[in-house]
């Protein structure tokens, strides 16, 4: 038997849970997945930055590629957040949703254009492309894990 609770507190907790998880019980992300996500983010970002440091580019080119990395990481997190908010019924304006997708696509296109026109070996271009994609994907995973963990903790208090 459940302990007696007032209807008011039951309704508040039920509406709070429904608002946060659309009626499903969130699962806690595993420690292995959280660790792997953080490690791949660090590996992707560090390898990209080490590649920039060791490249024979001018400082303005290095600054361009570093800015593209930061822009891409931020924009992909923004896309993940706005998509997840919409799935959970949290209002997201169409303008913000569109801008976050546009900025993600723009960062990828800017990297492709920059690498296409760069005087780098093909292996270096591939290295920058792969470490950029690794960083972007792992930033998504880190954001997802952070949000899932927060949601799990808030529903299991």
PDB file of C-alpha atoms in Angstrom:
ATOM      1  CA  UNK A   1       0.000   0.000   0.000  1.00  0.00           C
ATOM      2  CA  UNK A   2       1.094   3.511  -0.726  1.00  0.00           C
ATOM      3  CA  UNK A   3       1.278   6.024   2.073  1.00  0.00           C
ATOM      4  CA  UNK A   4      -1.491   8.578   2.064  1.00  0.00           C
ATOM      5  CA  UNK A   5      -0.650  11.755   0.215  1.00  0.00           C
ATOM      6  CA  UNK A   6      -2.709  14.795  -0.445  1.00  0.00           C
ATOM      7  CA  UNK A   7      -4.172  15.058  -3.926  1.00  0.00           C
ATOM      8  CA  UNK A   8      -2.450  18.374  -4.379  1.00  0.00           C
ATOM      9  CA  UNK A   9       1.043  16.957  -3.887  1.00  0.00           C
ATOM     10  CA  UNK A  10       0.244  13.940  -6.091  1.00  0.00           C
ATOM     11  CA  UNK A  11      -1.004  16.168  -8.883  1.00  0.00           C
ATOM     12  CA  UNK A  12       2.011  18.447  -8.635  1.00  0.00           C
ATOM     13  CA  UNK A  13       4.523  15.597  -8.752  1.00  0.00           C
ATOM     14  CA  UNK A  14       2.663  13.839 -11.566  1.00  0.00           C
ATOM     15  CA  UNK A  15       2.470  16.985 -13.673  1.00  0.00           C
ATOM     16  CA  UNK A  16       6.137  17.717 -12.949  1.00  0.00           C
ATOM     17  CA  UNK A  17       7.178  14.206 -14.014  1.00  0.00           C
ATOM     18  CA  UNK A  18       4.969  14.322 -17.097  1.00  0.00           C
ATOM     19  CA  UNK A  19       6.433  17.670 -18.069  1.00  0.00           C
ATOM     20  CA  UNK A  20      10.023  16.451 -17.724  1.00  0.00           C
ATOM     21  CA  UNK A  21       9.802  13.003 -19.258  1.00  0.00           C
ATOM     22  CA  UNK A  22       6.566  12.662 -21.239  1.00  0.00           C
ATOM     23  CA  UNK A  23       5.360   9.797 -19.091  1.00  0.00           C
ATOM     24  CA  UNK A  24       8.422   7.539 -19.222  1.00  0.00           C
ATOM     25  CA  UNK A  25      10.873   6.881 -16.462  1.00  0.00           C
ATOM     26  CA  UNK A  26      14.313   8.219 -17.458  1.00  0.00           C
ATOM     27  CA  UNK A  27      17.203   5.824 -17.314  1.00  0.00           C
ATOM     28  CA  UNK A  28      20.495   6.786 -15.767  1.00  0.00           C
ATOM     29  CA  UNK A  29      23.310   6.776 -18.319  1.00  0.00           C
ATOM     30  CA  UNK A  30      25.982   4.223 -17.522  1.00  0.00           C
ATOM     31  CA  UNK A  31      29.324   5.327 -16.146  1.00  0.00           C
ATOM     32  CA  UNK A  32      31.038   3.676 -19.121  1.00  0.00           C
ATOM     33  CA  UNK A  33      29.007   5.724 -21.626  1.00  0.00           C
ATOM     34  CA  UNK A  34      29.564   8.941 -19.688  1.00  0.00           C
ATOM     35  CA  UNK A  35      33.311   8.254 -19.494  1.00  0.00           C
ATOM     36  CA  UNK A  36      33.565   7.287 -23.144  1.00  0.00           C
ATOM     37  CA  UNK A  37      31.697  10.429 -24.190  1.00  0.00           C
ATOM     38  CA  UNK A  38      33.970  12.715 -22.183  1.00  0.00           C
ATOM     39  CA  UNK A  39      37.100  10.893 -23.366  1.00  0.00           C
ATOM     40  CA  UNK A  40      36.131  11.140 -27.032  1.00  0.00           C
ATOM     41  CA  UNK A  41      35.342  14.839 -26.592  1.00  0.00           C
ATOM     42  CA  UNK A  42      38.747  15.451 -25.035  1.00  0.00           C
ATOM     43  CA  UNK A  43      40.508  13.308 -27.638  1.00  0.00           C
ATOM     44  CA  UNK A  44      38.735  15.028 -30.534  1.00  0.00           C
ATOM     45  CA  UNK A  45      39.346  18.548 -29.273  1.00  0.00           C
ATOM     46  CA  UNK A  46      42.913  17.881 -28.135  1.00  0.00           C
ATOM     47  CA  UNK A  47      43.954  16.154 -31.339  1.00  0.00           C
ATOM     48  CA  UNK A  48      42.416  18.941 -33.432  1.00  0.00           C
ATOM     49  CA  UNK A  49      44.248  21.588 -31.377  1.00  0.00           C
ATOM     50  CA  UNK A  50      47.550  19.671 -31.457  1.00  0.00           C
ATOM     51  CA  UNK A  51      47.158  19.357 -35.220  1.00  0.00           C
ATOM     52  CA  UNK A  52      46.643  23.122 -35.451  1.00  0.00           C
ATOM     53  CA  UNK A  53      49.637  23.814 -33.234  1.00  0.00           C
ATOM     54  CA  UNK A  54      51.922  21.571 -35.315  1.00  0.00           C
ATOM     55  CA  UNK A  55      50.677  22.726 -38.714  1.00  0.00           C
ATOM     56  CA  UNK A  56      52.632  25.135 -40.871  1.00  0.00           C
ATOM     57  CA  UNK A  57      49.668  27.495 -41.266  1.00  0.00           C
ATOM     58  CA  UNK A  58      49.729  31.211 -40.606  1.00  0.00           C
ATOM     59  CA  UNK A  59      48.236  32.331 -37.296  1.00  0.00           C
ATOM     60  CA  UNK A  60      45.148  33.749 -38.986  1.00  0.00           C
ATOM     61  CA  UNK A  61      44.433  30.347 -40.555  1.00  0.00           C
ATOM     62  CA  UNK A  62      44.930  28.600 -37.232  1.00  0.00           C
ATOM     63  CA  UNK A  63      42.535  31.086 -35.669  1.00  0.00           C
ATOM     64  CA  UNK A  64      39.975  30.377 -38.381  1.00  0.00           C
ATOM     65  CA  UNK A  65      40.077  26.625 -37.817  1.00  0.00           C
ATOM     66  CA  UNK A  66      40.006  27.006 -34.023  1.00  0.00           C
ATOM     67  CA  UNK A  67      36.983  29.298 -34.277  1.00  0.00           C
ATOM     68  CA  UNK A  68      35.249  26.783 -36.536  1.00  0.00           C
ATOM     69  CA  UNK A  69      35.849  24.082 -33.896  1.00  0.00           C
ATOM     70  CA  UNK A  70      34.337  26.201 -31.119  1.00  0.00           C
ATOM     71  CA  UNK A  71      31.450  27.313 -33.334  1.00  0.00           C
ATOM     72  CA  UNK A  72      30.715  23.729 -34.363  1.00  0.00           C
ATOM     73  CA  UNK A  73      30.801  22.377 -30.809  1.00  0.00           C
ATOM     74  CA  UNK A  74      28.491  25.088 -29.526  1.00  0.00           C
ATOM     75  CA  UNK A  75      26.058  24.806 -32.410  1.00  0.00           C
ATOM     76  CA  UNK A  76      25.748  21.019 -32.215  1.00  0.00           C
ATOM     77  CA  UNK A  77      24.986  21.265 -28.477  1.00  0.00           C
ATOM     78  CA  UNK A  78      22.365  23.885 -29.278  1.00  0.00           C
ATOM     79  CA  UNK A  79      20.755  21.577 -31.850  1.00  0.00           C
ATOM     80  CA  UNK A  80      20.693  18.677 -29.390  1.00  0.00           C
ATOM     81  CA  UNK A  81      19.138  20.838 -26.706  1.00  0.00           C
ATOM     82  CA  UNK A  82      16.453  22.326 -28.945  1.00  0.00           C
ATOM     83  CA  UNK A  83      15.540  18.939 -30.455  1.00  0.00           C
ATOM     84  CA  UNK A  84      15.331  17.369 -26.992  1.00  0.00           C
ATOM     85  CA  UNK A  85      13.303  20.278 -25.634  1.00  0.00           C
ATOM     86  CA  UNK A  86      10.764  19.862 -28.419  1.00  0.00           C
ATOM     87  CA  UNK A  87      10.509  16.126 -27.793  1.00  0.00           C
ATOM     88  CA  UNK A  88       9.842  16.779 -24.114  1.00  0.00           C
ATOM     89  CA  UNK A  89       7.218  19.418 -24.790  1.00  0.00           C
ATOM     90  CA  UNK A  90       9.354  22.364 -23.685  1.00  0.00           C
ATOM     91  CA  UNK A  91       8.618  25.333 -25.952  1.00  0.00           C
ATOM     92  CA  UNK A  92      11.346  26.206 -28.451  1.00  0.00           C
ATOM     93  CA  UNK A  93      10.777  28.918 -31.008  1.00  0.00           C
ATOM     94  CA  UNK A  94      11.031  27.998 -34.656  1.00  0.00           C
ATOM     95  CA  UNK A  95      13.554  30.791 -35.093  1.00  0.00           C
ATOM     96  CA  UNK A  96      15.954  29.384 -32.472  1.00  0.00           C
ATOM     97  CA  UNK A  97      15.478  25.848 -33.770  1.00  0.00           C
ATOM     98  CA  UNK A  98      16.267  26.971 -37.327  1.00  0.00           C
ATOM     99  CA  UNK A  99      19.257  29.079 -36.287  1.00  0.00           C
ATOM    100  CA  UNK A 100      20.783  26.196 -34.328  1.00  0.00           C
ATOM    101  CA  UNK A 101      20.463  23.867 -37.328  1.00  0.00           C
ATOM    102  CA  UNK A 102      21.775  26.548 -39.686  1.00  0.00           C
ATOM    103  CA  UNK A 103      24.818  27.228 -37.494  1.00  0.00           C
ATOM    104  CA  UNK A 104      25.643  23.516 -37.276  1.00  0.00           C
ATOM    105  CA  UNK A 105      25.453  23.102 -41.039  1.00  0.00           C
ATOM    106  CA  UNK A 106      27.384  26.351 -41.548  1.00  0.00           C
ATOM    107  CA  UNK A 107      30.242  25.201 -39.302  1.00  0.00           C
ATOM    108  CA  UNK A 108      30.569  21.957 -41.260  1.00  0.00           C
ATOM    109  CA  UNK A 109      30.421  23.746 -44.612  1.00  0.00           C
ATOM    110  CA  UNK A 110      32.978  26.341 -43.476  1.00  0.00           C
ATOM    111  CA  UNK A 111      35.361  23.583 -42.390  1.00  0.00           C
ATOM    112  CA  UNK A 112      34.925  21.764 -45.712  1.00  0.00           C
ATOM    113  CA  UNK A 113      35.523  24.950 -47.716  1.00  0.00           C
ATOM    114  CA  UNK A 114      38.555  25.854 -45.595  1.00  0.00           C
ATOM    115  CA  UNK A 115      40.091  22.406 -45.914  1.00  0.00           C
ATOM    116  CA  UNK A 116      39.307  22.199 -49.631  1.00  0.00           C
ATOM    117  CA  UNK A 117      41.251  25.415 -50.274  1.00  0.00           C
ATOM    118  CA  UNK A 118      44.045  24.820 -47.741  1.00  0.00           C
ATOM    119  CA  UNK A 119      47.589  24.012 -48.798  1.00  0.00           C
ATOM    120  CA  UNK A 120      47.721  20.878 -46.660  1.00  0.00           C
ATOM    121  CA  UNK A 121      48.451  17.267 -47.395  1.00  0.00           C
ATOM    122  CA  UNK A 122      45.373  15.152 -47.970  1.00  0.00           C
ATOM    123  CA  UNK A 123      46.193  13.190 -44.817  1.00  0.00           C
ATOM    124  CA  UNK A 124      46.229  16.435 -42.789  1.00  0.00           C
ATOM    125  CA  UNK A 125      42.886  17.477 -44.230  1.00  0.00           C
ATOM    126  CA  UNK A 126      41.454  14.101 -43.305  1.00  0.00           C
ATOM    127  CA  UNK A 127      42.909  14.374 -39.811  1.00  0.00           C
ATOM    128  CA  UNK A 128      41.258  17.741 -39.208  1.00  0.00           C
ATOM    129  CA  UNK A 129      37.973  16.530 -40.649  1.00  0.00           C
ATOM    130  CA  UNK A 130      37.886  13.365 -38.551  1.00  0.00           C
ATOM    131  CA  UNK A 131      38.880  15.043 -35.292  1.00  0.00           C
ATOM    132  CA  UNK A 132      36.257  17.751 -35.944  1.00  0.00           C
ATOM    133  CA  UNK A 133      33.531  15.144 -36.493  1.00  0.00           C
ATOM    134  CA  UNK A 134      34.687  13.199 -33.417  1.00  0.00           C
ATOM    135  CA  UNK A 135      34.479  16.343 -31.323  1.00  0.00           C
ATOM    136  CA  UNK A 136      31.029  17.265 -32.628  1.00  0.00           C
ATOM    137  CA  UNK A 137      29.570  13.804 -32.116  1.00  0.00           C
ATOM    138  CA  UNK A 138      31.002  13.456 -28.633  1.00  0.00           C
ATOM    139  CA  UNK A 139      29.743  16.938 -27.684  1.00  0.00           C
ATOM    140  CA  UNK A 140      26.263  15.647 -28.547  1.00  0.00           C
ATOM    141  CA  UNK A 141      26.790  12.589 -26.382  1.00  0.00           C
ATOM    142  CA  UNK A 142      28.134  14.620 -23.445  1.00  0.00           C
ATOM    143  CA  UNK A 143      25.148  16.992 -23.645  1.00  0.00           C
ATOM    144  CA  UNK A 144      22.742  14.056 -23.801  1.00  0.00           C
ATOM    145  CA  UNK A 145      24.372  12.315 -20.839  1.00  0.00           C
ATOM    146  CA  UNK A 146      24.413  15.509 -18.793  1.00  0.00           C
ATOM    147  CA  UNK A 147      20.746  16.107 -19.462  1.00  0.00           C
ATOM    148  CA  UNK A 148      19.749  12.482 -18.877  1.00  0.00           C
ATOM    149  CA  UNK A 149      21.640  12.387 -15.586  1.00  0.00           C
ATOM    150  CA  UNK A 150      20.058  15.632 -14.408  1.00  0.00           C
ATOM    151  CA  UNK A 151      16.605  14.372 -15.388  1.00  0.00           C
ATOM    152  CA  UNK A 152      17.203  11.039 -13.645  1.00  0.00           C
ATOM    153  CA  UNK A 153      18.319  12.781 -10.467  1.00  0.00           C
ATOM    154  CA  UNK A 154      15.362  15.181 -10.491  1.00  0.00           C
ATOM    155  CA  UNK A 155      12.780  12.401 -10.867  1.00  0.00           C
ATOM    156  CA  UNK A 156      14.351  10.081  -8.294  1.00  0.00           C
ATOM    157  CA  UNK A 157      14.625  12.481  -5.374  1.00  0.00           C
TER     158      UNK A 157
END
